[in-house]
C-alpha cells in the first residue's frame, strides 16, 4: 500500500502539469462563450446599439480563436505515445560501435553483443527517464582530451588513429591566437547562468612553439 501511495504522489504533479494547458484553454473558451451569449441577449433588447454589435463581433472572434487553440492542444496530445521496447533497442543499435553512452569504458558494441543479458537493464533505465522525468548526471558526462603535440600517433589507441590531419590545426604554427580566444569565450559564456548543468573548467599552462595557453 505504501509503494502504491508513493507512486500516486509521484505522478500526481506530472498529471497536473500536463492538464494545465488544456484546462486553461477550455476555461477561457467557456468564458468567451458565456460572454458572447450575454452580449447576444443584450442585443435582443437593443438591436440598433452599435456598441453591442461590435462587442458581439469581438466576442465571436474570441470564441473562434480559443476553439482553434483548444483543438491544436488536443491534436498535440493525440501525437504523444509511450516509448516501446523495440524503439529503445533500435536506438541502441543505431549507435556506432566505437561510440559509448558513458565513461565506464564499455562501448556500444559491448551492449549490442550482450543484449540478451543487459536488455532489461537498458530498458528499465530508459523508461525511468521517461516516467520519472530525471536524468542522472553520470549519464550525460563528456570527456574532452587534449592530444599532446609530441605524441606518436601510431602508439595511440584506435580512436586517436582515426583523427584526420586537419583536426590538428590547434597545434599548427601561425594560427591566430584570437581564434582560440573566441572559442574559449563561446565555451564559458554560459557558465554563469543559473540552473545549468554542473561544469568544470581547468586553467592549463601548456607551452607551445608559438604561444602559451
PDB file of C-alpha atoms in Angstrom:
ATOM      1  CA  UNK A   1       0.000   0.000   0.000  1.00  0.00           C
ATOM      2  CA  UNK A   2       2.863   2.368   0.829  1.00  0.00           C
ATOM      3  CA  UNK A   3       4.509   1.715  -2.558  1.00  0.00           C
ATOM      4  CA  UNK A   4       1.228   2.452  -4.370  1.00  0.00           C
ATOM      5  CA  UNK A   5       0.777   5.673  -2.389  1.00  0.00           C
ATOM      6  CA  UNK A   6       4.307   6.853  -3.252  1.00  0.00           C
ATOM      7  CA  UNK A   7       3.708   6.141  -6.938  1.00  0.00           C
ATOM      8  CA  UNK A   8       0.481   8.136  -6.862  1.00  0.00           C
ATOM      9  CA  UNK A   9       2.281  11.089  -5.294  1.00  0.00           C
ATOM     10  CA  UNK A  10       4.995  10.900  -7.950  1.00  0.00           C
ATOM     11  CA  UNK A  11       2.603  11.006 -10.896  1.00  0.00           C
ATOM     12  CA  UNK A  12       0.157  13.483  -9.378  1.00  0.00           C
ATOM     13  CA  UNK A  13       2.284  16.553 -10.094  1.00  0.00           C
ATOM     14  CA  UNK A  14       3.022  15.328 -13.628  1.00  0.00           C
ATOM     15  CA  UNK A  15      -0.666  14.840 -14.386  1.00  0.00           C
ATOM     16  CA  UNK A  16      -1.445  18.325 -13.096  1.00  0.00           C
ATOM     17  CA  UNK A  17       1.298  19.850 -15.242  1.00  0.00           C
ATOM     18  CA  UNK A  18       0.058  18.025 -18.340  1.00  0.00           C
ATOM     19  CA  UNK A  19      -3.555  19.050 -17.824  1.00  0.00           C
ATOM     20  CA  UNK A  20      -2.911  22.768 -17.234  1.00  0.00           C
ATOM     21  CA  UNK A  21      -2.757  23.867 -20.919  1.00  0.00           C
ATOM     22  CA  UNK A  22      -5.967  22.056 -21.865  1.00  0.00           C
ATOM     23  CA  UNK A  23      -7.818  23.183 -18.738  1.00  0.00           C
ATOM     24  CA  UNK A  24      -6.691  26.773 -19.270  1.00  0.00           C
ATOM     25  CA  UNK A  25      -7.848  26.816 -22.887  1.00  0.00           C
ATOM     26  CA  UNK A  26     -11.141  25.100 -22.046  1.00  0.00           C
ATOM     27  CA  UNK A  27     -11.937  27.533 -19.229  1.00  0.00           C
ATOM     28  CA  UNK A  28     -11.091  30.545 -21.389  1.00  0.00           C
ATOM     29  CA  UNK A  29     -13.195  29.162 -24.239  1.00  0.00           C
ATOM     30  CA  UNK A  30     -16.156  28.615 -21.904  1.00  0.00           C
ATOM     31  CA  UNK A  31     -15.863  32.145 -20.520  1.00  0.00           C
ATOM     32  CA  UNK A  32     -15.681  33.595 -24.045  1.00  0.00           C
ATOM     33  CA  UNK A  33     -18.814  31.646 -24.998  1.00  0.00           C
ATOM     34  CA  UNK A  34     -20.667  32.861 -21.904  1.00  0.00           C
ATOM     35  CA  UNK A  35     -19.689  36.473 -22.623  1.00  0.00           C
ATOM     36  CA  UNK A  36     -20.911  36.096 -26.216  1.00  0.00           C
ATOM     37  CA  UNK A  37     -24.250  34.732 -25.011  1.00  0.00           C
ATOM     38  CA  UNK A  38     -24.705  37.652 -22.599  1.00  0.00           C
ATOM     39  CA  UNK A  39     -23.919  40.176 -25.347  1.00  0.00           C
ATOM     40  CA  UNK A  40     -26.415  38.497 -27.706  1.00  0.00           C
ATOM     41  CA  UNK A  41     -29.135  38.639 -25.056  1.00  0.00           C
ATOM     42  CA  UNK A  42     -28.490  42.352 -24.540  1.00  0.00           C
ATOM     43  CA  UNK A  43     -28.701  42.982 -28.285  1.00  0.00           C
ATOM     44  CA  UNK A  44     -32.147  41.382 -28.420  1.00  0.00           C
ATOM     45  CA  UNK A  45     -33.461  44.300 -26.331  1.00  0.00           C
ATOM     46  CA  UNK A  46     -31.475  46.972 -28.206  1.00  0.00           C
ATOM     47  CA  UNK A  47     -30.967  45.852 -31.815  1.00  0.00           C
ATOM     48  CA  UNK A  48     -29.653  49.196 -33.063  1.00  0.00           C
ATOM     49  CA  UNK A  49     -26.901  49.500 -30.447  1.00  0.00           C
ATOM     50  CA  UNK A  50     -23.645  49.734 -32.425  1.00  0.00           C
ATOM     51  CA  UNK A  51     -21.549  49.154 -29.312  1.00  0.00           C
ATOM     52  CA  UNK A  52     -23.270  45.823 -28.653  1.00  0.00           C
ATOM     53  CA  UNK A  53     -22.930  44.825 -32.312  1.00  0.00           C
ATOM     54  CA  UNK A  54     -19.170  45.465 -32.174  1.00  0.00           C
ATOM     55  CA  UNK A  55     -18.937  43.614 -28.851  1.00  0.00           C
ATOM     56  CA  UNK A  56     -20.665  40.564 -30.348  1.00  0.00           C
ATOM     57  CA  UNK A  57     -18.240  40.631 -33.268  1.00  0.00           C
ATOM     58  CA  UNK A  58     -15.247  40.760 -30.895  1.00  0.00           C
ATOM     59  CA  UNK A  59     -16.687  38.009 -28.674  1.00  0.00           C
ATOM     60  CA  UNK A  60     -17.303  35.790 -31.700  1.00  0.00           C
ATOM     61  CA  UNK A  61     -13.704  36.202 -32.868  1.00  0.00           C
ATOM     62  CA  UNK A  62     -12.539  35.370 -29.335  1.00  0.00           C
ATOM     63  CA  UNK A  63     -14.587  32.163 -29.316  1.00  0.00           C
ATOM     64  CA  UNK A  64     -13.177  31.079 -32.700  1.00  0.00           C
ATOM     65  CA  UNK A  65      -9.621  31.854 -31.564  1.00  0.00           C
ATOM     66  CA  UNK A  66      -9.820  29.793 -28.380  1.00  0.00           C
ATOM     67  CA  UNK A  67     -11.631  26.979 -30.190  1.00  0.00           C
ATOM     68  CA  UNK A  68      -8.666  26.671 -32.561  1.00  0.00           C
ATOM     69  CA  UNK A  69      -6.205  26.795 -29.641  1.00  0.00           C
ATOM     70  CA  UNK A  70      -8.034  24.029 -27.789  1.00  0.00           C
ATOM     71  CA  UNK A  71      -8.222  21.918 -30.944  1.00  0.00           C
ATOM     72  CA  UNK A  72      -4.482  22.394 -31.543  1.00  0.00           C
ATOM     73  CA  UNK A  73      -3.657  21.313 -27.973  1.00  0.00           C
ATOM     74  CA  UNK A  74      -5.829  18.217 -28.253  1.00  0.00           C
ATOM     75  CA  UNK A  75      -4.196  17.276 -31.570  1.00  0.00           C
ATOM     76  CA  UNK A  76      -0.788  17.594 -29.914  1.00  0.00           C
ATOM     77  CA  UNK A  77      -1.947  15.222 -27.168  1.00  0.00           C
ATOM     78  CA  UNK A  78      -3.021  12.651 -29.737  1.00  0.00           C
ATOM     79  CA  UNK A  79       0.526  12.588 -31.159  1.00  0.00           C
ATOM     80  CA  UNK A  80       2.025  11.675 -27.768  1.00  0.00           C
ATOM     81  CA  UNK A  81       2.730   7.948 -27.469  1.00  0.00           C
ATOM     82  CA  UNK A  82       4.523   5.768 -24.948  1.00  0.00           C
ATOM     83  CA  UNK A  83       8.071   4.668 -25.675  1.00  0.00           C
ATOM     84  CA  UNK A  84       8.227   0.982 -26.536  1.00  0.00           C
ATOM     85  CA  UNK A  85      10.956  -1.596 -26.031  1.00  0.00           C
ATOM     86  CA  UNK A  86      11.563  -2.102 -29.797  1.00  0.00           C
ATOM     87  CA  UNK A  87      12.152   1.657 -30.163  1.00  0.00           C
ATOM     88  CA  UNK A  88      14.733   1.607 -27.367  1.00  0.00           C
ATOM     89  CA  UNK A  89      16.523  -1.390 -28.863  1.00  0.00           C
ATOM     90  CA  UNK A  90      16.528   0.233 -32.310  1.00  0.00           C
ATOM     91  CA  UNK A  91      18.027   3.425 -30.847  1.00  0.00           C
ATOM     92  CA  UNK A  92      20.772   1.344 -29.225  1.00  0.00           C
ATOM     93  CA  UNK A  93      21.511  -0.489 -32.465  1.00  0.00           C
ATOM     94  CA  UNK A  94      21.815   2.821 -34.332  1.00  0.00           C
ATOM     95  CA  UNK A  95      24.717   3.901 -32.081  1.00  0.00           C
ATOM     96  CA  UNK A  96      28.093   3.355 -33.734  1.00  0.00           C
ATOM     97  CA  UNK A  97      30.178   0.519 -32.335  1.00  0.00           C
ATOM     98  CA  UNK A  98      33.040   2.900 -31.496  1.00  0.00           C
ATOM     99  CA  UNK A  99      30.821   5.257 -29.524  1.00  0.00           C
ATOM    100  CA  UNK A 100      29.834   4.672 -25.920  1.00  0.00           C
ATOM    101  CA  UNK A 101      26.985   6.138 -23.859  1.00  0.00           C
ATOM    102  CA  UNK A 102      29.080   6.823 -20.744  1.00  0.00           C
ATOM    103  CA  UNK A 103      32.648   6.981 -19.465  1.00  0.00           C
ATOM    104  CA  UNK A 104      32.629   3.482 -17.971  1.00  0.00           C
ATOM    105  CA  UNK A 105      34.725   2.155 -20.850  1.00  0.00           C
ATOM    106  CA  UNK A 106      32.036  -0.137 -22.244  1.00  0.00           C
ATOM    107  CA  UNK A 107      31.411   0.698 -25.883  1.00  0.00           C
ATOM    108  CA  UNK A 108      28.106   0.413 -27.700  1.00  0.00           C
ATOM    109  CA  UNK A 109      29.344  -2.794 -29.294  1.00  0.00           C
ATOM    110  CA  UNK A 110      29.562  -4.379 -25.825  1.00  0.00           C
ATOM    111  CA  UNK A 111      25.907  -3.596 -25.117  1.00  0.00           C
ATOM    112  CA  UNK A 112      24.867  -4.921 -28.524  1.00  0.00           C
ATOM    113  CA  UNK A 113      26.794  -8.163 -28.084  1.00  0.00           C
ATOM    114  CA  UNK A 114      25.439  -8.628 -24.543  1.00  0.00           C
ATOM    115  CA  UNK A 115      21.897  -7.561 -25.374  1.00  0.00           C
ATOM    116  CA  UNK A 116      20.357 -10.833 -24.248  1.00  0.00           C
ATOM    117  CA  UNK A 117      21.803 -10.218 -20.775  1.00  0.00           C
ATOM    118  CA  UNK A 118      21.522  -6.452 -20.302  1.00  0.00           C
ATOM    119  CA  UNK A 119      18.402  -5.730 -22.390  1.00  0.00           C
ATOM    120  CA  UNK A 120      16.077  -5.460 -19.405  1.00  0.00           C
ATOM    121  CA  UNK A 121      18.505  -3.195 -17.524  1.00  0.00           C
ATOM    122  CA  UNK A 122      18.779  -0.851 -20.513  1.00  0.00           C
ATOM    123  CA  UNK A 123      15.007  -0.813 -20.906  1.00  0.00           C
ATOM    124  CA  UNK A 124      14.480  -0.022 -17.203  1.00  0.00           C
ATOM    125  CA  UNK A 125      16.981   2.856 -17.261  1.00  0.00           C
ATOM    126  CA  UNK A 126      15.486   4.464 -20.366  1.00  0.00           C
ATOM    127  CA  UNK A 127      11.917   4.063 -19.131  1.00  0.00           C
ATOM    128  CA  UNK A 128      12.904   5.568 -15.773  1.00  0.00           C
ATOM    129  CA  UNK A 129      13.851   8.751 -17.642  1.00  0.00           C
ATOM    130  CA  UNK A 130      10.504   8.986 -19.453  1.00  0.00           C
ATOM    131  CA  UNK A 131       8.396   8.008 -16.439  1.00  0.00           C
ATOM    132  CA  UNK A 132      10.144   9.947 -13.657  1.00  0.00           C
ATOM    133  CA  UNK A 133      11.487  12.788 -15.831  1.00  0.00           C
ATOM    134  CA  UNK A 134      15.020  12.655 -14.452  1.00  0.00           C
ATOM    135  CA  UNK A 135      18.432  12.043 -15.969  1.00  0.00           C
ATOM    136  CA  UNK A 136      21.315  11.045 -13.727  1.00  0.00           C
ATOM    137  CA  UNK A 137      24.322  13.322 -14.089  1.00  0.00           C
ATOM    138  CA  UNK A 138      26.684  10.442 -14.854  1.00  0.00           C
ATOM    139  CA  UNK A 139      24.657   9.626 -17.981  1.00  0.00           C
ATOM    140  CA  UNK A 140      25.497  12.968 -19.561  1.00  0.00           C
ATOM    141  CA  UNK A 141      29.214  13.389 -18.850  1.00  0.00           C
ATOM    142  CA  UNK A 142      31.588  14.207 -21.682  1.00  0.00           C
ATOM    143  CA  UNK A 143      35.359  13.959 -21.541  1.00  0.00           C
ATOM    144  CA  UNK A 144      37.488  16.335 -23.604  1.00  0.00           C
ATOM    145  CA  UNK A 145      41.019  15.041 -24.125  1.00  0.00           C
ATOM    146  CA  UNK A 146      43.885  17.183 -25.418  1.00  0.00           C
ATOM    147  CA  UNK A 147      46.278  15.146 -27.574  1.00  0.00           C
ATOM    148  CA  UNK A 148      49.903  16.183 -26.879  1.00  0.00           C
ATOM    149  CA  UNK A 149      51.722  17.628 -29.868  1.00  0.00           C
ATOM    150  CA  UNK A 150      54.774  15.438 -29.434  1.00  0.00           C
ATOM    151  CA  UNK A 151      52.937  12.141 -29.116  1.00  0.00           C
ATOM    152  CA  UNK A 152      53.398   9.483 -31.778  1.00  0.00           C
ATOM    153  CA  UNK A 153      50.028   8.777 -33.373  1.00  0.00           C
ATOM    154  CA  UNK A 154      50.936   5.155 -34.117  1.00  0.00           C
ATOM    155  CA  UNK A 155      51.191   4.491 -30.385  1.00  0.00           C
ATOM    156  CA  UNK A 156      47.758   5.947 -29.700  1.00  0.00           C
ATOM    157  CA  UNK A 157      44.550   3.970 -29.487  1.00  0.00           C
ATOM    158  CA  UNK A 158      42.206   3.240 -32.370  1.00  0.00           C
ATOM    159  CA  UNK A 159      40.064   6.324 -31.854  1.00  0.00           C
ATOM    160  CA  UNK A 160      43.116   8.564 -31.839  1.00  0.00           C
ATOM    161  CA  UNK A 161      44.419   6.978 -35.035  1.00  0.00           C
ATOM    162  CA  UNK A 162      41.180   7.805 -36.804  1.00  0.00           C
ATOM    163  CA  UNK A 163      41.682  11.535 -36.302  1.00  0.00           C
ATOM    164  CA  UNK A 164      42.295  13.343 -39.553  1.00  0.00           C
ATOM    165  CA  UNK A 165      45.309  15.604 -40.075  1.00  0.00           C
ATOM    166  CA  UNK A 166      43.250  18.835 -40.386  1.00  0.00           C
ATOM    167  CA  UNK A 167      41.969  18.247 -36.856  1.00  0.00           C
ATOM    168  CA  UNK A 168      45.432  19.087 -35.568  1.00  0.00           C
ATOM    169  CA  UNK A 169      45.032  22.725 -36.615  1.00  0.00           C
ATOM    170  CA  UNK A 170      45.224  23.691 -32.957  1.00  0.00           C
ATOM    171  CA  UNK A 171      48.920  22.850 -32.945  1.00  0.00           C
ATOM    172  CA  UNK A 172      49.816  24.397 -36.303  1.00  0.00           C
ATOM    173  CA  UNK A 173      52.192  27.397 -36.157  1.00  0.00           C
ATOM    174  CA  UNK A 174      50.973  30.791 -37.418  1.00  0.00           C
ATOM    175  CA  UNK A 175      47.452  30.038 -36.181  1.00  0.00           C
ATOM    176  CA  UNK A 176      45.904  33.243 -34.856  1.00  0.00           C
ATOM    177  CA  UNK A 177      45.550  33.232 -31.063  1.00  0.00           C
ATOM    178  CA  UNK A 178      42.329  35.249 -31.414  1.00  0.00           C
ATOM    179  CA  UNK A 179      40.662  32.138 -32.807  1.00  0.00           C
ATOM    180  CA  UNK A 180      41.341  30.367 -29.522  1.00  0.00           C
ATOM    181  CA  UNK A 181      40.126  33.346 -27.503  1.00  0.00           C
ATOM    182  CA  UNK A 182      36.802  33.359 -29.359  1.00  0.00           C
ATOM    183  CA  UNK A 183      36.485  29.609 -28.938  1.00  0.00           C
ATOM    184  CA  UNK A 184      37.177  29.842 -25.199  1.00  0.00           C
ATOM    185  CA  UNK A 185      34.617  32.621 -24.860  1.00  0.00           C
ATOM    186  CA  UNK A 186      31.938  30.544 -26.586  1.00  0.00           C
ATOM    187  CA  UNK A 187      32.644  27.635 -24.237  1.00  0.00           C
ATOM    188  CA  UNK A 188      32.482  29.570 -20.966  1.00  0.00           C
ATOM    189  CA  UNK A 189      29.959  32.349 -21.582  1.00  0.00           C
ATOM    190  CA  UNK A 190      27.027  30.285 -20.263  1.00  0.00           C
ATOM    191  CA  UNK A 191      28.822  29.139 -17.098  1.00  0.00           C
ATOM    192  CA  UNK A 192      27.299  31.940 -15.014  1.00  0.00           C
ATOM    193  CA  UNK A 193      23.709  31.063 -15.877  1.00  0.00           C
ATOM    194  CA  UNK A 194      21.611  29.757 -13.030  1.00  0.00           C
ATOM    195  CA  UNK A 195      20.042  26.335 -13.295  1.00  0.00           C
ATOM    196  CA  UNK A 196      22.610  24.979 -15.734  1.00  0.00           C
ATOM    197  CA  UNK A 197      24.261  21.580 -15.641  1.00  0.00           C
ATOM    198  CA  UNK A 198      27.340  21.148 -13.404  1.00  0.00           C
ATOM    199  CA  UNK A 199      30.555  22.047 -15.226  1.00  0.00           C
ATOM    200  CA  UNK A 200      34.250  22.159 -14.525  1.00  0.00           C
ATOM    201  CA  UNK A 201      36.984  24.306 -16.052  1.00  0.00           C
ATOM    202  CA  UNK A 202      40.729  23.821 -15.682  1.00  0.00           C
ATOM    203  CA  UNK A 203      43.274  26.510 -16.466  1.00  0.00           C
ATOM    204  CA  UNK A 204      46.210  24.760 -18.102  1.00  0.00           C
ATOM    205  CA  UNK A 205      49.639  26.139 -18.897  1.00  0.00           C
ATOM    206  CA  UNK A 206      50.772  24.244 -21.969  1.00  0.00           C
ATOM    207  CA  UNK A 207      53.947  25.540 -23.580  1.00  0.00           C
ATOM    208  CA  UNK A 208      53.769  25.585 -27.362  1.00  0.00           C
ATOM    209  CA  UNK A 209      56.175  26.591 -30.082  1.00  0.00           C
ATOM    210  CA  UNK A 210      54.362  29.834 -30.733  1.00  0.00           C
ATOM    211  CA  UNK A 211      52.233  30.623 -27.681  1.00  0.00           C
ATOM    212  CA  UNK A 212      51.229  29.712 -24.139  1.00  0.00           C
ATOM    213  CA  UNK A 213      47.688  28.822 -23.082  1.00  0.00           C
TER     214      UNK A 213
END
